[in-house]
Amino acid sequence: LKNENLTPIIFLIILLVSFSGALLSDLLSKSIYLNVLFVIISFIIENIAATIYLKAYLNELKGEVSSFKDTFNYIMGKFWKIILAYVAFIIIMVVGTFLLVIPGIIFYFMFMFNTCLILDKDMGVIEAFNSSRNLTHGRKMELFSLVVLFNLIIFLPLLIIVGVIMYSTTGLVFNFIISFAATILTIMQQRLTALLYKDLAYSSSGSLYDEKL
């Protein structure tokens, strides 16, 4: 990002939240209620941080520079809308997965741009899901191929590194490495999502968005 401070801040937030589960494992194991509360808080913080990065990168793709403060304030202004969209997306994915996995994959690519549309077009949750479905119509296999290729390029090398390290370290060090790798993946996935969204929503052939958005 052009704002050199934003990426390290987001990276550090996601990393600390992810790793905090290992640091607090003894405390969390003593109470199921405390554990559930921690999961909810972690979910909110990680997703809000990732969404801040997504918004900043979307702005940059449009030639704008975003400060952490401005982007944070923008996201917090849409806090409940964003959280509701994430929860709805997870529920749809879970239901789809229970329907023999394949529907879950289809639903993922059908609705993968709902957050982008909330951030970029200020849509409501239902409108964003419907627009994401329209945007990805006829393009799901193309999106699937690109995401699989991305994961092969990014995820497999990280998996190999983690696998090698797993045999030479234990405990908190291993958990930190897992959290570090997961944070890298989260950041890269936001970038990929933003790039794919921009290509579809702002392409010269994207008359759907010229007319409806």
PDB file of C-alpha atoms in Angstrom:
ATOM      1  CA  LEU A   1       0.000   0.000   0.000  1.00  0.00           C
ATOM      2  CA  LYS A   2       1.067   3.589  -0.598  1.00  0.00           C
ATOM      3  CA  ASN A   3       0.371   4.258   3.067  1.00  0.00           C
ATOM      4  CA  GLU A   4       3.379   2.358   4.397  1.00  0.00           C
ATOM      5  CA  ASN A   5       2.112   2.349   7.974  1.00  0.00           C
ATOM      6  CA  LEU A   6      -1.262   0.718   7.356  1.00  0.00           C
ATOM      7  CA  THR A   7      -0.115  -2.766   6.319  1.00  0.00           C
ATOM      8  CA  PRO A   8       2.189  -3.308   9.343  1.00  0.00           C
ATOM      9  CA  ILE A   9      -0.556  -2.117  11.711  1.00  0.00           C
ATOM     10  CA  ILE A  10      -3.159  -4.480  10.236  1.00  0.00           C
ATOM     11  CA  PHE A  11      -0.647  -7.326  10.080  1.00  0.00           C
ATOM     12  CA  LEU A  12       0.280  -6.864  13.722  1.00  0.00           C
ATOM     13  CA  ILE A  13      -3.357  -6.700  14.871  1.00  0.00           C
ATOM     14  CA  ILE A  14      -4.331  -9.900  13.062  1.00  0.00           C
ATOM     15  CA  LEU A  15      -1.167 -11.684  14.182  1.00  0.00           C
ATOM     16  CA  LEU A  16      -1.609 -10.751  17.843  1.00  0.00           C
ATOM     17  CA  VAL A  17      -5.267 -11.771  17.901  1.00  0.00           C
ATOM     18  CA  SER A  18      -4.498 -15.047  16.175  1.00  0.00           C
ATOM     19  CA  PHE A  19      -1.585 -15.850  18.479  1.00  0.00           C
ATOM     20  CA  SER A  20      -3.383 -14.735  21.643  1.00  0.00           C
ATOM     21  CA  GLY A  21      -5.419 -17.956  21.611  1.00  0.00           C
ATOM     22  CA  ALA A  22      -2.245 -19.944  22.246  1.00  0.00           C
ATOM     23  CA  LEU A  23      -1.030 -17.514  24.888  1.00  0.00           C
ATOM     24  CA  LEU A  24      -4.321 -17.679  26.777  1.00  0.00           C
ATOM     25  CA  SER A  25      -5.035 -21.384  26.212  1.00  0.00           C
ATOM     26  CA  ASP A  26      -4.710 -22.342  29.896  1.00  0.00           C
ATOM     27  CA  LEU A  27      -7.052 -19.570  30.998  1.00  0.00           C
ATOM     28  CA  LEU A  28      -9.592 -20.220  28.245  1.00  0.00           C
ATOM     29  CA  SER A  29      -9.708 -23.950  28.976  1.00  0.00           C
ATOM     30  CA  LYS A  30     -11.084 -23.242  32.454  1.00  0.00           C
ATOM     31  CA  SER A  31     -14.388 -21.810  31.234  1.00  0.00           C
ATOM     32  CA  ILE A  32     -16.454 -22.594  28.158  1.00  0.00           C
ATOM     33  CA  TYR A  33     -18.179 -19.204  28.467  1.00  0.00           C
ATOM     34  CA  LEU A  34     -14.844 -17.400  28.518  1.00  0.00           C
ATOM     35  CA  ASN A  35     -13.739 -19.439  25.534  1.00  0.00           C
ATOM     36  CA  VAL A  36     -16.868 -18.568  23.558  1.00  0.00           C
ATOM     37  CA  LEU A  37     -16.486 -14.880  24.449  1.00  0.00           C
ATOM     38  CA  PHE A  38     -12.861 -14.966  23.297  1.00  0.00           C
ATOM     39  CA  VAL A  39     -13.831 -16.590  19.986  1.00  0.00           C
ATOM     40  CA  ILE A  40     -16.486 -13.936  19.341  1.00  0.00           C
ATOM     41  CA  ILE A  41     -14.166 -11.040  20.185  1.00  0.00           C
ATOM     42  CA  SER A  42     -11.345 -12.548  18.095  1.00  0.00           C
ATOM     43  CA  PHE A  43     -13.711 -13.057  15.160  1.00  0.00           C
ATOM     44  CA  ILE A  44     -14.837  -9.436  15.271  1.00  0.00           C
ATOM     45  CA  ILE A  45     -11.348  -7.938  15.636  1.00  0.00           C
ATOM     46  CA  GLU A  46      -9.756 -10.101  12.929  1.00  0.00           C
ATOM     47  CA  ASN A  47     -12.526  -9.480  10.425  1.00  0.00           C
ATOM     48  CA  ILE A  48     -12.698  -5.754  11.082  1.00  0.00           C
ATOM     49  CA  ALA A  49      -8.909  -5.505  10.686  1.00  0.00           C
ATOM     50  CA  ALA A  50      -9.039  -7.490   7.436  1.00  0.00           C
ATOM     51  CA  THR A  51     -11.893  -5.305   6.199  1.00  0.00           C
ATOM     52  CA  ILE A  52      -9.906  -2.144   6.947  1.00  0.00           C
ATOM     53  CA  TYR A  53      -7.114  -3.513   4.768  1.00  0.00           C
ATOM     54  CA  LEU A  54      -9.593  -4.518   2.049  1.00  0.00           C
ATOM     55  CA  LYS A  55     -11.092  -1.014   1.987  1.00  0.00           C
ATOM     56  CA  ALA A  56      -7.673   0.639   1.897  1.00  0.00           C
ATOM     57  CA  TYR A  57      -6.580  -1.573  -0.991  1.00  0.00           C
ATOM     58  CA  LEU A  58      -9.807  -0.965  -2.902  1.00  0.00           C
ATOM     59  CA  ASN A  59      -9.195   2.767  -2.504  1.00  0.00           C
ATOM     60  CA  GLU A  60      -5.634   2.395  -3.732  1.00  0.00           C
ATOM     61  CA  LEU A  61      -6.782   0.493  -6.819  1.00  0.00           C
ATOM     62  CA  LYS A  62      -8.948   3.527  -7.591  1.00  0.00           C
ATOM     63  CA  GLY A  63      -5.982   5.888  -7.164  1.00  0.00           C
ATOM     64  CA  GLU A  64      -6.771   7.007  -3.625  1.00  0.00           C
ATOM     65  CA  VAL A  65      -4.514   6.927  -0.556  1.00  0.00           C
ATOM     66  CA  SER A  66      -6.104   5.905   2.754  1.00  0.00           C
ATOM     67  CA  SER A  67      -4.878   6.629   6.255  1.00  0.00           C
ATOM     68  CA  PHE A  68      -5.492   4.079   8.985  1.00  0.00           C
ATOM     69  CA  LYS A  69      -7.598   6.570  10.947  1.00  0.00           C
ATOM     70  CA  ASP A  70      -9.871   7.500   8.036  1.00  0.00           C
ATOM     71  CA  THR A  71     -10.334   3.884   6.960  1.00  0.00           C
ATOM     72  CA  PHE A  72     -10.965   2.769  10.524  1.00  0.00           C
ATOM     73  CA  ASN A  73     -13.630   5.441  11.009  1.00  0.00           C
ATOM     74  CA  TYR A  74     -15.270   4.485   7.714  1.00  0.00           C
ATOM     75  CA  ILE A  75     -15.392   0.793   8.656  1.00  0.00           C
ATOM     76  CA  MET A  76     -16.696   1.478  12.151  1.00  0.00           C
ATOM     77  CA  GLY A  77     -19.498   3.520  10.604  1.00  0.00           C
ATOM     78  CA  LYS A  78     -20.597   0.317   8.873  1.00  0.00           C
ATOM     79  CA  PHE A  79     -19.670  -1.993  11.773  1.00  0.00           C
ATOM     80  CA  TRP A  80     -22.954  -3.859  12.202  1.00  0.00           C
ATOM     81  CA  LYS A  81     -23.559  -4.121   8.474  1.00  0.00           C
ATOM     82  CA  ILE A  82     -20.109  -5.671   7.950  1.00  0.00           C
ATOM     83  CA  ILE A  83     -20.424  -8.105  10.870  1.00  0.00           C
ATOM     84  CA  LEU A  84     -23.890  -9.157   9.714  1.00  0.00           C
ATOM     85  CA  ALA A  85     -22.539  -9.774   6.216  1.00  0.00           C
ATOM     86  CA  TYR A  86     -19.696 -11.922   7.569  1.00  0.00           C
ATOM     87  CA  VAL A  87     -22.059 -13.944   9.762  1.00  0.00           C
ATOM     88  CA  ALA A  88     -24.531 -14.413   6.894  1.00  0.00           C
ATOM     89  CA  PHE A  89     -21.706 -15.516   4.600  1.00  0.00           C
ATOM     90  CA  ILE A  90     -20.479 -18.077   7.138  1.00  0.00           C
ATOM     91  CA  ILE A  91     -24.010 -19.453   7.643  1.00  0.00           C
ATOM     92  CA  ILE A  92     -24.479 -19.783   3.878  1.00  0.00           C
ATOM     93  CA  MET A  93     -21.119 -21.566   3.596  1.00  0.00           C
ATOM     94  CA  VAL A  94     -21.924 -23.965   6.431  1.00  0.00           C
ATOM     95  CA  VAL A  95     -25.307 -24.821   4.935  1.00  0.00           C
ATOM     96  CA  GLY A  96     -23.730 -25.281   1.508  1.00  0.00           C
ATOM     97  CA  THR A  97     -21.004 -27.511   2.913  1.00  0.00           C
ATOM     98  CA  PHE A  98     -23.560 -29.746   4.603  1.00  0.00           C
ATOM     99  CA  LEU A  99     -25.228 -30.083   1.192  1.00  0.00           C
ATOM    100  CA  LEU A 100     -22.357 -32.305  -0.034  1.00  0.00           C
ATOM    101  CA  VAL A 101     -19.616 -29.619  -0.220  1.00  0.00           C
ATOM    102  CA  ILE A 102     -20.079 -28.593  -3.876  1.00  0.00           C
ATOM    103  CA  PRO A 103     -22.918 -26.145  -3.112  1.00  0.00           C
ATOM    104  CA  GLY A 104     -20.664 -24.573  -0.456  1.00  0.00           C
ATOM    105  CA  ILE A 105     -17.992 -23.922  -3.094  1.00  0.00           C
ATOM    106  CA  ILE A 106     -20.577 -22.456  -5.462  1.00  0.00           C
ATOM    107  CA  PHE A 107     -21.996 -20.230  -2.713  1.00  0.00           C
ATOM    108  CA  TYR A 108     -18.488 -19.039  -1.803  1.00  0.00           C
ATOM    109  CA  PHE A 109     -17.760 -17.742  -5.295  1.00  0.00           C
ATOM    110  CA  MET A 110     -21.309 -16.496  -5.767  1.00  0.00           C
ATOM    111  CA  PHE A 111     -21.183 -14.222  -2.716  1.00  0.00           C
ATOM    112  CA  MET A 112     -17.445 -13.584  -2.298  1.00  0.00           C
ATOM    113  CA  PHE A 113     -17.732  -9.873  -3.210  1.00  0.00           C
ATOM    114  CA  ASN A 114     -20.508  -8.945  -0.788  1.00  0.00           C
ATOM    115  CA  THR A 115     -18.128  -7.065   1.538  1.00  0.00           C
ATOM    116  CA  CYS A 116     -16.491  -5.251  -1.387  1.00  0.00           C
ATOM    117  CA  LEU A 117     -19.901  -4.012  -2.504  1.00  0.00           C
ATOM    118  CA  ILE A 118     -20.785  -2.814   0.999  1.00  0.00           C
ATOM    119  CA  LEU A 119     -17.501  -0.920   1.197  1.00  0.00           C
ATOM    120  CA  ASP A 120     -17.328   0.357  -2.367  1.00  0.00           C
ATOM    121  CA  LYS A 121     -20.980   0.981  -3.206  1.00  0.00           C
ATOM    122  CA  ASP A 122     -22.430   1.496   0.281  1.00  0.00           C
ATOM    123  CA  MET A 123     -24.978  -1.268  -0.268  1.00  0.00           C
ATOM    124  CA  GLY A 124     -27.108  -2.970   2.323  1.00  0.00           C
ATOM    125  CA  VAL A 125     -26.360  -6.584   3.190  1.00  0.00           C
ATOM    126  CA  ILE A 126     -29.115  -8.204   1.098  1.00  0.00           C
ATOM    127  CA  GLU A 127     -28.443  -5.899  -1.843  1.00  0.00           C
ATOM    128  CA  ALA A 128     -24.715  -6.681  -1.647  1.00  0.00           C
ATOM    129  CA  PHE A 129     -25.329 -10.432  -1.709  1.00  0.00           C
ATOM    130  CA  ASN A 130     -27.695 -10.115  -4.675  1.00  0.00           C
ATOM    131  CA  SER A 131     -25.251  -7.873  -6.542  1.00  0.00           C
ATOM    132  CA  SER A 132     -22.357 -10.238  -5.849  1.00  0.00           C
ATOM    133  CA  ARG A 133     -24.446 -13.057  -7.317  1.00  0.00           C
ATOM    134  CA  ASN A 134     -25.085 -10.956 -10.432  1.00  0.00           C
ATOM    135  CA  LEU A 135     -21.445  -9.912 -10.684  1.00  0.00           C
ATOM    136  CA  THR A 136     -20.151 -13.503 -10.575  1.00  0.00           C
ATOM    137  CA  HIS A 137     -22.801 -14.945 -12.901  1.00  0.00           C
ATOM    138  CA  GLY A 138     -21.058 -17.004 -15.564  1.00  0.00           C
ATOM    139  CA  ARG A 139     -17.624 -16.329 -14.036  1.00  0.00           C
ATOM    140  CA  LYS A 140     -17.481 -18.824 -11.148  1.00  0.00           C
ATOM    141  CA  MET A 141     -15.198 -21.333 -12.882  1.00  0.00           C
ATOM    142  CA  GLU A 142     -12.821 -18.545 -13.846  1.00  0.00           C
ATOM    143  CA  LEU A 143     -12.803 -17.261 -10.272  1.00  0.00           C
ATOM    144  CA  PHE A 144     -12.360 -20.802  -8.948  1.00  0.00           C
ATOM    145  CA  SER A 145      -9.320 -21.361 -11.189  1.00  0.00           C
ATOM    146  CA  LEU A 146      -7.706 -18.076 -10.137  1.00  0.00           C
ATOM    147  CA  VAL A 147      -8.268 -18.698  -6.411  1.00  0.00           C
ATOM    148  CA  VAL A 148      -6.933 -22.263  -6.655  1.00  0.00           C
ATOM    149  CA  LEU A 149      -3.850 -20.998  -8.520  1.00  0.00           C
ATOM    150  CA  PHE A 150      -3.360 -18.299  -5.896  1.00  0.00           C
ATOM    151  CA  ASN A 151      -3.515 -20.854  -3.087  1.00  0.00           C
ATOM    152  CA  LEU A 152      -1.070 -23.143  -4.847  1.00  0.00           C
ATOM    153  CA  ILE A 153       1.405 -20.286  -5.234  1.00  0.00           C
ATOM    154  CA  ILE A 154       1.004 -18.820  -1.735  1.00  0.00           C
ATOM    155  CA  PHE A 155      -0.330 -21.559   0.509  1.00  0.00           C
ATOM    156  CA  LEU A 156       1.770 -24.558  -0.529  1.00  0.00           C
ATOM    157  CA  PRO A 157       5.173 -22.893   0.087  1.00  0.00           C
ATOM    158  CA  LEU A 158       3.934 -21.718   3.499  1.00  0.00           C
ATOM    159  CA  LEU A 159       2.637 -25.211   4.246  1.00  0.00           C
ATOM    160  CA  ILE A 160       5.999 -26.749   3.368  1.00  0.00           C
ATOM    161  CA  ILE A 161       7.858 -24.246   5.545  1.00  0.00           C
ATOM    162  CA  VAL A 162       5.483 -24.848   8.464  1.00  0.00           C
ATOM    163  CA  GLY A 163       5.798 -28.603   7.993  1.00  0.00           C
ATOM    164  CA  VAL A 164       9.589 -28.429   8.139  1.00  0.00           C
ATOM    165  CA  ILE A 165       9.585 -26.171  11.192  1.00  0.00           C
ATOM    166  CA  MET A 166       7.029 -28.369  12.948  1.00  0.00           C
ATOM    167  CA  TYR A 167       9.671 -31.041  13.449  1.00  0.00           C
ATOM    168  CA  SER A 168      12.212 -28.665  14.935  1.00  0.00           C
ATOM    169  CA  THR A 169      10.113 -26.636  17.339  1.00  0.00           C
ATOM    170  CA  THR A 170       7.195 -27.075  19.695  1.00  0.00           C
ATOM    171  CA  GLY A 171       4.701 -25.162  21.816  1.00  0.00           C
ATOM    172  CA  LEU A 172       4.366 -21.407  21.524  1.00  0.00           C
ATOM    173  CA  VAL A 173       7.016 -21.053  18.828  1.00  0.00           C
ATOM    174  CA  PHE A 174       5.100 -23.384  16.524  1.00  0.00           C
ATOM    175  CA  ASN A 175       1.807 -21.651  17.296  1.00  0.00           C
ATOM    176  CA  PHE A 176       3.400 -18.298  16.505  1.00  0.00           C
ATOM    177  CA  ILE A 177       4.638 -19.581  13.149  1.00  0.00           C
ATOM    178  CA  ILE A 178       1.165 -20.899  12.315  1.00  0.00           C
ATOM    179  CA  SER A 179      -0.356 -17.535  13.284  1.00  0.00           C
ATOM    180  CA  PHE A 180       2.259 -15.687  11.216  1.00  0.00           C
ATOM    181  CA  ALA A 181       1.557 -17.813   8.128  1.00  0.00           C
ATOM    182  CA  ALA A 182      -2.222 -17.435   8.601  1.00  0.00           C
ATOM    183  CA  THR A 183      -1.837 -13.658   8.840  1.00  0.00           C
ATOM    184  CA  ILE A 184       0.101 -13.539   5.573  1.00  0.00           C
ATOM    185  CA  LEU A 185      -2.635 -15.570   3.896  1.00  0.00           C
ATOM    186  CA  THR A 186      -5.343 -13.281   5.269  1.00  0.00           C
ATOM    187  CA  ILE A 187      -3.627 -10.159   3.921  1.00  0.00           C
ATOM    188  CA  MET A 188      -2.958 -11.735   0.534  1.00  0.00           C
ATOM    189  CA  GLN A 189      -6.544 -12.975   0.253  1.00  0.00           C
ATOM    190  CA  GLN A 190      -7.835  -9.447   0.806  1.00  0.00           C
ATOM    191  CA  ARG A 191      -5.614  -8.202  -1.992  1.00  0.00           C
ATOM    192  CA  LEU A 192      -6.774 -10.975  -4.327  1.00  0.00           C
ATOM    193  CA  THR A 193     -10.439 -10.328  -3.535  1.00  0.00           C
ATOM    194  CA  ALA A 194     -10.014  -6.598  -4.184  1.00  0.00           C
ATOM    195  CA  LEU A 195      -8.228  -7.201  -7.490  1.00  0.00           C
ATOM    196  CA  LEU A 196     -10.834  -9.682  -8.725  1.00  0.00           C
ATOM    197  CA  TYR A 197     -13.648  -7.366  -7.661  1.00  0.00           C
ATOM    198  CA  LYS A 198     -12.130  -4.389  -9.472  1.00  0.00           C
ATOM    199  CA  ASP A 199     -11.610  -6.415 -12.653  1.00  0.00           C
ATOM    200  CA  LEU A 200     -15.247  -7.543 -12.666  1.00  0.00           C
ATOM    201  CA  ALA A 201     -17.009  -4.448 -11.345  1.00  0.00           C
ATOM    202  CA  TYR A 202     -15.028  -1.861 -13.307  1.00  0.00           C
ATOM    203  CA  SER A 203     -14.274  -3.733 -16.520  1.00  0.00           C
ATOM    204  CA  SER A 204     -15.234  -2.075 -19.777  1.00  0.00           C
ATOM    205  CA  SER A 205     -17.813  -4.815 -20.331  1.00  0.00           C
ATOM    206  CA  GLY A 206     -19.278  -4.394 -16.862  1.00  0.00           C
ATOM    207  CA  SER A 207     -22.520  -2.760 -18.063  1.00  0.00           C
ATOM    208  CA  LEU A 208     -24.362  -4.441 -15.179  1.00  0.00           C
ATOM    209  CA  TYR A 209     -22.556  -2.176 -12.730  1.00  0.00           C
ATOM    210  CA  ASP A 210     -22.695   0.898 -14.899  1.00  0.00           C
ATOM    211  CA  GLU A 211     -26.464   0.567 -14.963  1.00  0.00           C
ATOM    212  CA  LYS A 212     -27.367  -0.892 -11.565  1.00  0.00           C
ATOM    213  CA  LEU A 213     -24.794   0.594  -9.207  1.00  0.00           C
TER     214      LEU A 213
END
